[in-house]
Coordinates of C-alpha atoms and ligand atoms in Angstrom, one line a residue:
M1 CA 0.0 0.0 0.0
T2 CA 1.2 3.4 -0.8
I3 CA -0.4 5.2 2.1
S4 CA 2.0 3.9 4.8
T5 CA 4.9 5.7 3.1
S6 CA 3.1 8.9 2.1
R7 CA 2.2 11.9 4.1
V8 CA -1.0 11.6 6.1
R9 CA -3.9 13.4 4.5
T10 CA -7.3 13.5 6.1
R11 CA -10.5 15.2 5.2
F12 CA -13.8 16.4 6.6
A13 CA -16.5 16.2 4.0
P14 CA -19.7 17.7 5.4
S15 CA -22.9 18.1 3.4
P16 CA -24.3 21.6 4.1
T17 CA -27.9 20.3 4.3
G18 CA -28.6 21.3 7.8
F19 CA -26.8 23.2 10.6
I20 CA -23.8 21.2 11.6
H21 CA -24.1 20.0 15.2
L22 CA -21.7 18.5 17.8
G23 CA -22.2 15.0 16.4
N24 CA -21.1 16.2 13.0
I25 CA -18.2 18.3 14.1
R26 CA -16.6 15.4 15.9
S27 CA -16.1 14.0 12.3
A28 CA -14.0 17.1 11.7
L29 CA -12.1 17.0 15.0
Y30 CA -10.7 13.5 14.7
P31 CA -9.3 13.8 11.1
W32 CA -7.9 17.3 12.1
A33 CA -6.2 15.8 15.2
F34 CA -4.9 12.8 13.2
A35 CA -3.4 15.1 10.6
R36 CA -1.9 17.3 13.3
A37 CA -0.5 14.4 15.3
N38 CA 1.2 13.0 12.2
G39 CA 2.5 16.2 10.6
G40 CA -0.2 15.7 7.9
V41 CA -2.6 17.7 5.9
F42 CA -6.3 18.3 6.8
V43 CA -8.6 19.0 3.9
L44 CA -12.1 20.5 4.0
R45 CA -14.5 19.4 1.3
I46 CA -18.1 20.7 1.1
E47 CA -20.3 18.1 -0.4
D48 CA -22.9 20.4 -1.8
T49 CA -24.2 18.4 -4.8
D50 CA -27.7 18.2 -3.3
A51 CA -28.6 21.6 -4.6
E52 CA -32.1 21.6 -3.2
R53 CA -31.1 20.8 0.4
S54 CA -27.7 22.6 0.5
S55 CA -27.6 26.2 1.7
Q56 CA -25.0 29.0 2.1
E57 CA -26.2 29.4 5.7
A58 CA -25.3 25.8 6.5
V59 CA -21.9 26.3 4.8
D60 CA -21.3 29.4 7.0
V61 CA -22.1 27.5 10.1
I62 CA -19.5 24.8 9.1
L63 CA -16.8 27.4 8.4
E64 CA -17.5 29.5 11.5
G65 CA -17.8 26.4 13.7
M66 CA -14.5 25.0 12.5
H67 CA -12.8 28.3 12.8
W68 CA -14.1 28.9 16.3
L69 CA -12.9 25.5 17.4
G70 CA -9.5 26.1 15.8
L71 CA -10.0 23.3 13.2
D72 CA -9.0 25.3 10.2
P73 CA -8.2 23.2 7.2
D74 CA -4.8 23.2 5.5
E75 CA -6.5 22.9 2.1
G76 CA -9.9 23.8 1.0
P77 CA -12.8 24.4 1.4
F78 CA -13.3 22.6 -1.9
Y79 CA -16.8 22.6 -3.2
Q80 CA -18.1 19.6 -5.1
M81 CA -20.4 21.8 -7.2
Q82 CA -17.2 23.5 -8.6
R83 CA -15.7 20.1 -9.6
M84 CA -18.4 19.0 -12.0
D85 CA -16.1 19.1 -15.0
R86 CA -13.6 16.9 -13.3
Y87 CA -16.3 14.3 -12.5
K88 CA -17.5 14.4 -16.1
Q89 CA -14.0 13.8 -17.3
V90 CA -13.6 10.7 -15.0
L91 CA -17.0 9.4 -16.2
A92 CA -15.9 9.7 -19.8
Q93 CA -12.7 7.9 -19.0
M94 CA -14.6 5.1 -17.2
L95 CA -16.9 4.7 -20.2
D96 CA -13.9 4.6 -22.5
E97 CA -12.1 2.0 -20.5
G98 CA -15.2 -0.2 -20.1
L99 CA -15.3 0.4 -16.3
A100 CA -18.8 1.9 -16.6
Y101 CA -21.6 1.6 -19.1
R102 CA -24.8 3.3 -20.2
C103 CA -28.0 1.8 -19.0
Y104 CA -31.2 2.6 -20.9
M105 CA -33.6 0.8 -18.5
S106 CA -36.5 3.1 -18.2
Q107 CA -38.1 4.0 -14.8
A108 CA -41.1 1.9 -15.7
E109 CA -38.9 -1.1 -16.4
L110 CA -36.9 -0.6 -13.2
D111 CA -40.2 -0.4 -11.2
A112 CA -41.4 -3.6 -12.9
L113 CA -38.1 -5.4 -12.1
R114 CA -38.3 -4.3 -8.5
E115 CA -41.9 -5.5 -8.2
R116 CA -41.0 -8.9 -9.6
Q117 CA -38.1 -9.3 -7.3
T118 CA -40.0 -8.2 -4.3
A119 CA -42.8 -10.7 -5.2
E120 CA -40.2 -13.4 -5.4
K121 CA -38.8 -12.3 -2.0
L122 CA -35.5 -11.3 -3.6
K123 CA -33.5 -8.2 -2.7
P124 CA -34.4 -5.5 -5.3
R125 CA -31.3 -5.0 -7.5
Y126 CA -30.4 -4.1 -11.0
D127 CA -30.2 -7.2 -13.1
G128 CA -27.4 -6.2 -15.5
T129 CA -29.5 -6.0 -18.6
W130 CA -27.3 -3.3 -20.1
R131 CA -24.0 -4.6 -18.7
P132 CA -21.8 -5.4 -21.6
E133 CA -20.2 -8.9 -21.5
S134 CA -18.2 -10.5 -24.2
G135 CA -20.4 -12.5 -26.4
K136 CA -23.6 -10.9 -25.0
A137 CA -26.0 -9.1 -27.3
L138 CA -27.3 -5.9 -25.7
P139 CA -30.9 -4.8 -26.4
A140 CA -31.5 -2.1 -29.1
V141 CA -30.9 1.4 -27.7
P142 CA -34.3 3.0 -27.1
Q143 CA -34.6 6.5 -28.5
S144 CA -36.9 7.7 -25.7
V145 CA -34.6 7.0 -22.7
S146 CA -31.7 9.1 -21.6
P147 CA -29.3 6.6 -20.1
V148 CA -27.8 6.6 -16.7
I149 CA -24.2 5.5 -16.3
R150 CA -23.6 2.4 -14.1
F151 CA -20.4 1.2 -12.6
R152 CA -19.3 -2.3 -13.6
S153 CA -19.1 -3.8 -10.2
P154 CA -17.2 -7.1 -9.6
I155 CA -19.7 -9.9 -9.6
S156 CA -18.0 -12.6 -7.7
G157 CA -15.8 -12.6 -4.6
S158 CA -16.0 -10.1 -1.8
V159 CA -14.5 -6.8 -0.7
A160 CA -13.1 -6.2 2.8
W161 CA -11.2 -3.7 4.8
D162 CA -9.7 -3.5 8.3
D163 CA -11.7 -0.7 9.9
K164 CA -9.8 1.1 12.6
V165 CA -12.9 1.2 14.7
K166 CA -14.9 -1.8 13.8
G167 CA -12.3 -4.3 12.8
R168 CA -12.5 -6.4 9.7
I169 CA -15.6 -5.8 7.6
E170 CA -16.4 -7.8 4.6
F171 CA -19.2 -7.6 2.0
S172 CA -20.0 -10.2 -0.6
N173 CA -19.9 -8.7 -4.1
D174 CA -23.2 -10.3 -5.0
E175 CA -24.8 -7.9 -2.5
L176 CA -23.7 -4.9 -4.6
D177 CA -25.4 -4.3 -7.9
D178 CA -24.0 -2.0 -10.6
L179 CA -24.2 1.4 -9.0
I180 CA -25.5 4.4 -10.9
I181 CA -22.6 6.9 -11.0
A182 CA -24.3 9.5 -13.3
R183 CA -28.0 10.2 -13.5
A184 CA -29.9 10.5 -16.7
D185 CA -29.3 14.3 -16.7
G186 CA -25.6 13.7 -16.5
T187 CA -25.0 14.7 -12.9
P188 CA -22.6 12.4 -11.0
T189 CA -23.9 10.7 -7.9
Y190 CA -22.7 10.8 -4.3
N191 CA -20.5 7.7 -4.0
F192 CA -18.7 8.4 -7.2
C193 CA -17.9 12.1 -6.4
V194 CA -16.5 11.0 -3.0
V195 CA -14.1 8.5 -4.7
V196 CA -12.9 11.0 -7.3
D197 CA -12.3 13.6 -4.6
D198 CA -10.6 11.2 -2.2
I199 CA -8.3 10.2 -5.1
D200 CA -7.6 13.7 -6.3
M201 CA -7.1 15.0 -2.8
A202 CA -4.8 12.0 -2.1
I203 CA -6.7 11.2 1.1
T204 CA -4.8 8.5 3.1
H205 CA -7.2 8.2 6.0
V206 CA -11.0 8.4 5.9
I207 CA -12.4 9.1 9.3
R208 CA -16.2 9.5 9.2
G209 CA -19.5 8.5 10.7
D210 CA -20.5 4.9 10.6
D211 CA -23.6 5.7 8.6
H212 CA -21.2 5.4 5.6
V213 CA -20.1 1.8 6.3
N214 CA -22.5 0.6 3.6
N215 CA -21.0 3.0 1.0
T216 CA -17.5 1.9 1.7
P217 CA -17.5 -1.4 -0.4
R218 CA -18.8 0.5 -3.4
Q219 CA -16.3 3.2 -2.9
I220 CA -13.5 0.7 -2.6
H221 CA -14.6 -1.0 -5.9
I222 CA -14.6 2.3 -7.8
L223 CA -11.2 3.3 -6.3
R224 CA -9.7 0.0 -7.4
A225 CA -11.2 0.3 -10.8
L226 CA -9.5 3.7 -11.2
G227 CA -6.2 2.1 -10.2
H228 CA -6.0 3.2 -6.5
E229 CA -5.7 1.3 -3.3
P230 CA -8.2 2.2 -0.7
P231 CA -7.3 4.6 2.2
V232 CA -7.4 3.5 5.8
Y233 CA -11.0 3.7 7.1
A234 CA -12.2 4.5 10.6
H235 CA -16.0 4.6 10.9
L236 CA -17.0 6.4 14.1
P237 CA -20.0 5.3 16.1
T238 CA -22.9 7.6 16.2
V239 CA -23.2 10.4 18.8
L240 CA -26.5 10.0 20.7
N241 CA -28.4 12.9 22.2
E242 CA -29.4 13.0 25.9
H243 CA -32.5 10.9 25.2
G244 CA -30.5 8.2 23.5
E245 CA -31.5 9.0 20.0
K246 CA -29.1 9.6 17.1
M247 CA -28.1 13.3 17.4
S248 CA -29.8 15.2 14.7
K249 CA -31.3 18.5 14.0
R250 CA -34.7 16.8 13.8
H251 CA -34.2 15.6 17.4
G252 CA -33.3 19.1 18.6
A253 CA -29.5 19.1 18.2
K254 CA -28.2 22.6 18.3
A255 CA -25.8 24.1 15.7
V256 CA -22.1 24.1 16.8
T257 CA -22.1 27.9 16.8
H258 CA -24.8 27.9 19.5
Y259 CA -22.1 26.7 21.9
R260 CA -19.8 29.5 20.8
D261 CA -22.6 32.0 21.4
E262 CA -23.2 30.4 24.9
G263 CA -19.6 31.3 25.7
Y264 CA -17.9 27.9 25.9
L265 CA -14.1 28.1 25.5
P266 CA -13.1 26.5 22.2
D267 CA -10.5 24.4 24.0
A268 CA -13.2 23.1 26.4
M269 CA -15.3 22.1 23.5
V270 CA -12.5 20.4 21.8
N271 CA -11.7 18.6 25.1
Y272 CA -15.4 17.6 25.5
L273 CA -15.9 16.4 21.9
S274 CA -12.6 14.5 21.9
R275 CA -14.0 12.2 24.6
L276 CA -17.1 11.4 22.6
G277 CA -15.6 8.4 21.0
W278 CA -12.0 8.4 22.0
S279 CA -10.1 8.0 25.2
H280 CA -6.7 8.3 26.7
G281 CA -6.8 6.2 29.9
D282 CA -8.9 8.0 32.4
D283 CA -7.9 11.4 31.4
E284 CA -10.8 13.8 31.3
I285 CA -9.4 17.3 31.2
F286 CA -6.6 18.2 28.9
S287 CA -5.4 20.9 26.6
R288 CA -5.6 20.9 22.8
D289 CA -1.9 20.3 22.5
Q290 CA -2.1 17.3 24.8
F291 CA -5.0 15.9 22.8
V292 CA -3.1 16.2 19.6
E293 CA -0.1 14.6 21.1
W294 CA -2.2 11.6 22.4
F295 CA -4.6 11.2 19.5
N296 CA -4.4 8.0 17.4
L297 CA -6.8 5.7 15.7
D298 CA -6.1 2.9 18.1
H299 CA -8.2 4.3 21.0
L300 CA -11.4 5.1 19.2
G301 CA -14.5 3.8 21.0
K302 CA -16.6 1.1 19.5
S303 CA -19.9 2.0 21.1
A304 CA -22.1 5.1 20.6
A305 CA -21.2 8.0 22.8
Q306 CA -23.9 10.1 24.4
F307 CA -24.0 13.8 24.6
D308 CA -24.4 15.1 28.2
E309 CA -24.9 18.8 28.8
A310 CA -24.0 18.5 32.5
K311 CA -20.6 16.9 31.6
L312 CA -20.0 19.6 29.0
R313 CA -20.6 22.3 31.6
W314 CA -18.3 20.5 33.9
V315 CA -15.5 20.4 31.3
G316 CA -16.3 24.0 30.5
A317 CA -15.8 25.0 34.1
Q318 CA -12.6 23.1 34.4
H319 CA -11.2 25.0 31.4
M320 CA -12.4 28.3 32.7
K321 CA -10.4 27.6 35.9
L322 CA -7.3 26.5 33.9
T323 CA -7.3 29.5 31.5
D324 CA -5.0 32.4 32.3
D325 CA -6.9 35.5 33.5
A326 CA -5.1 37.5 30.8
L327 CA -6.4 35.2 28.1
L328 CA -9.9 35.2 29.5
A329 CA -10.1 39.0 29.6
P330 CA -10.5 39.7 25.9
L331 CA -13.0 36.9 25.5
V332 CA -15.0 38.3 28.4
A333 CA -14.6 41.8 27.1
E334 CA -16.4 40.7 24.0
Q335 CA -19.3 39.3 26.0
L336 CA -19.4 42.5 28.1
G337 CA -19.6 44.3 24.7
R338 CA -22.8 42.4 24.0
L339 CA -24.2 43.5 27.4
G340 CA -23.5 47.1 26.3
H341 CA -20.2 47.7 28.0
E342 CA -17.7 48.7 25.4
A343 CA -13.9 49.2 25.5
V344 CA -13.4 47.2 28.7
S345 CA -9.8 45.9 29.1
G346 CA -6.7 46.0 31.2
Q347 CA -5.4 44.4 34.3
R348 CA -8.5 45.3 36.3
L349 CA -10.6 43.2 34.0
A350 CA -8.1 40.3 34.2
N351 CA -8.2 40.5 38.0
M352 CA -12.0 40.3 37.8
C353 CA -11.8 37.3 35.6
G354 CA -9.4 35.7 38.2
L355 CA -11.8 36.3 41.0
F356 CA -15.0 35.0 39.4
K357 CA -13.9 32.4 36.8
D358 CA -14.1 29.5 39.3
R359 CA -17.8 29.9 39.4
C360 CA -18.4 29.8 35.7
A361 CA -18.6 27.3 32.9
T362 CA -18.6 29.9 30.1
T363 CA -17.4 33.4 29.3
V364 CA -21.1 34.5 29.1
E365 CA -21.6 33.5 32.7
L366 CA -18.4 35.3 33.7
A367 CA -19.6 38.5 31.9
Q368 CA -22.9 38.2 33.7
W369 CA -21.0 38.3 37.0
L370 CA -18.9 41.2 35.9
D371 CA -21.8 43.2 34.6
M372 CA -22.2 44.7 38.1
Y373 CA -18.8 46.4 37.7
F374 CA -19.8 48.3 34.6
G375 CA -23.4 49.2 34.9
A376 CA -26.1 50.0 37.5
V377 CA -27.3 47.2 39.6
S378 CA -30.7 46.5 41.0
A379 CA -31.2 44.1 43.8
S380 CA -34.4 42.1 44.1
E381 CA -37.0 43.3 46.6
E382 CA -36.7 39.9 48.3
D383 CA -32.9 40.2 48.8
L384 CA -33.3 43.7 50.1
A385 CA -36.0 42.7 52.5
V386 CA -34.1 39.7 53.8
H387 CA -30.6 41.2 54.1
V388 CA -30.8 45.0 54.2
T389 CA -32.6 45.0 57.5
A390 CA -33.2 47.9 59.9
A391 CA -30.6 46.3 62.2
A392 CA -28.0 46.3 59.4
R393 CA -28.6 49.9 58.1
P394 CA -26.6 51.9 60.7
A395 CA -23.6 49.6 60.1
L396 CA -23.9 49.9 56.4
T397 CA -23.9 53.7 56.6
A398 CA -20.9 53.6 59.0
L399 CA -19.1 51.3 56.6
A400 CA -19.6 53.7 53.8
V401 CA -18.0 56.4 55.8
R402 CA -15.1 54.3 56.8
L403 CA -14.5 53.0 53.3
D404 CA -14.6 56.6 52.0
G405 CA -11.7 57.3 54.3
V406 CA -9.4 54.3 54.0
P407 CA -5.9 55.4 53.0
S408 CA -5.5 53.0 50.1
W409 CA -8.3 51.2 48.1
D410 CA -7.3 47.6 48.3
A411 CA -8.6 44.3 49.7
P412 CA -6.6 44.4 53.1
S413 CA -7.7 48.0 53.8
I414 CA -11.3 47.1 52.9
Q415 CA -11.2 44.1 55.2
Q416 CA -9.9 46.2 58.0
A417 CA -12.7 48.7 57.5
I418 CA -15.3 46.0 57.6
K419 CA -13.8 44.5 60.8
A420 CA -13.8 47.8 62.5
T421 CA -17.4 48.4 61.6
L422 CA -18.4 44.9 62.9
T423 CA -16.7 45.6 66.2
E424 CA -18.2 49.0 66.5
H425 CA -21.7 47.7 65.9
G426 CA -21.3 44.4 67.8
M427 CA -22.1 42.4 64.7
K428 CA -20.7 39.3 63.1
M429 CA -19.7 39.0 59.4
P430 CA -22.8 37.0 58.3
Q431 CA -25.0 39.8 59.6
L432 CA -23.3 42.4 57.5
A433 CA -21.6 40.9 54.5
P434 CA -24.8 39.7 52.7
A435 CA -26.3 43.2 53.0
V436 CA -23.1 44.7 51.6
R437 CA -23.2 42.3 48.7
V438 CA -26.9 42.9 48.0
L439 CA -26.4 46.7 47.9
V440 CA -23.2 46.8 45.9
C441 CA -23.4 43.6 43.8
A442 CA -27.2 43.0 43.8
R443 CA -26.5 39.4 44.8
A444 CA -26.4 37.9 48.3
Q445 CA -23.4 35.6 47.5
T446 CA -20.1 36.5 45.9
P447 CA -16.4 35.5 46.4
S448 CA -14.6 37.1 49.2
I449 CA -16.2 40.5 49.9
D450 CA -13.0 42.5 50.3
S451 CA -11.6 41.3 47.0
V452 CA -14.9 41.8 45.2
L453 CA -15.3 45.4 46.5
S454 CA -11.7 46.3 45.8
L455 CA -12.3 45.9 42.0
F456 CA -15.1 48.6 42.1
P457 CA -14.1 52.2 42.0
R458 CA -14.3 53.4 45.6
A459 CA -16.9 56.0 44.8
T460 CA -19.3 53.4 43.4
V461 CA -19.1 51.2 46.6
V462 CA -19.6 54.2 48.8
A463 CA -22.5 55.5 46.8
R464 CA -24.2 52.1 46.6
L465 CA -23.8 51.6 50.4
R466 CA -25.2 55.0 51.1
A467 CA -28.3 54.3 49.1
N468 CA -29.4 51.7 51.6
Ligands
LIG1 N1 -21.0 14.2 3.1 C1 -21.0 13.1 4.0 C2 -21.9 13.4 5.2 O1 -22.0 14.6 5.5 C3 -19.7 12.6 4.4 C4 -19.0 11.8 3.4 C5 -17.7 11.2 3.8 O2 -17.2 11.5 4.8 O3 -17.3 10.3 3.0 O4 -22.3 12.6 5.8

């Protein structure tokens, strides 16, 4: 086989017929990682020949989703619709070389054949009427029928491959009839285009969903007829949704970009997706680089993986914790921009990220926490009633005065001011801190109050406490 000596080349070949979801994008992640792990090339090919169902919006979601996750292709995107001349050239060559033939069986004849076969309890299949054989006389060409082109599939023997996920798979050739590779209007069909592309793009490893297992024997036959050895195949088990159904748009799967908009870190998503069908021991949380270093086709899972939003959130939260404050800051600034707070940046923002990131699974949640630093807050009536009591009010006013006077505006000075106020009013921390939080942050719970307050401008804290 040539592939073991040549450079690894993988591809992701989505059909833009619906918004790409997490189950689909996993079929991009693995070939991407395999190419990266082996110093290879990752190709993106958009299989858009189903003109009725394909849309530019779906292409955009593919491109944006891949870009967001850092799965940019080395080559492509190539669009099958732009390769029609090439397919027609190969069709002509196959007709010339006797690898394919024109079939003039009309739709009515095909229907009748199918009916007969079904009545006889046979699997419906083309019967080879127009297949040229030496010494066989073909029927007279009917004027009224535009022919399809059929591939001359081997009749006897079998076809097999060692699937990297499923092990050896073998199909008997008598299960495969002569596949239509071009329709009556001349347009090439799906399995044929895939093969021409995989050859032209010199793909060495086909890593794709296992809904394509039944296409593989046909593709191998066409590849071989064209003088090529098949690539390595790895057919990935389905990704199930939370209800155990095949993940699909019809079953409510969300577009990949939905998770970008929810504020998941791309590396968290890559980490989460990587584990949907592949493992490295018990490792759950790892970086993109670590994943690429570990990834190979030997540890792909054989059984269907199930999407689990709670697990995704957990992975998201772990990555928020692990990400440097300075790296989080611009991402959170973008989310704050969506909340109407423009041009937020700098060390103060990074410090805020550091203080709150442990409580968040996404940058959107982090921005929601930080909102109180950049705009007005409004505590709920309930929180005000429960925490800002008549007993707490004098201490709150006194604290405002103290904070206004502390020599430097930092967490230790703020802590001292709070302690002095507690002592003066004979109170304990839990009697005062929630009230301070509700007034300044509009929440009864936050990380350590002195650190939280120190990131506000002093004047804001003083004013919010005075408004009690
Ligand atoms: N276009 C096919 C799909 O979206 C994938 C084809 C392939 O990977 O060979 O299911």
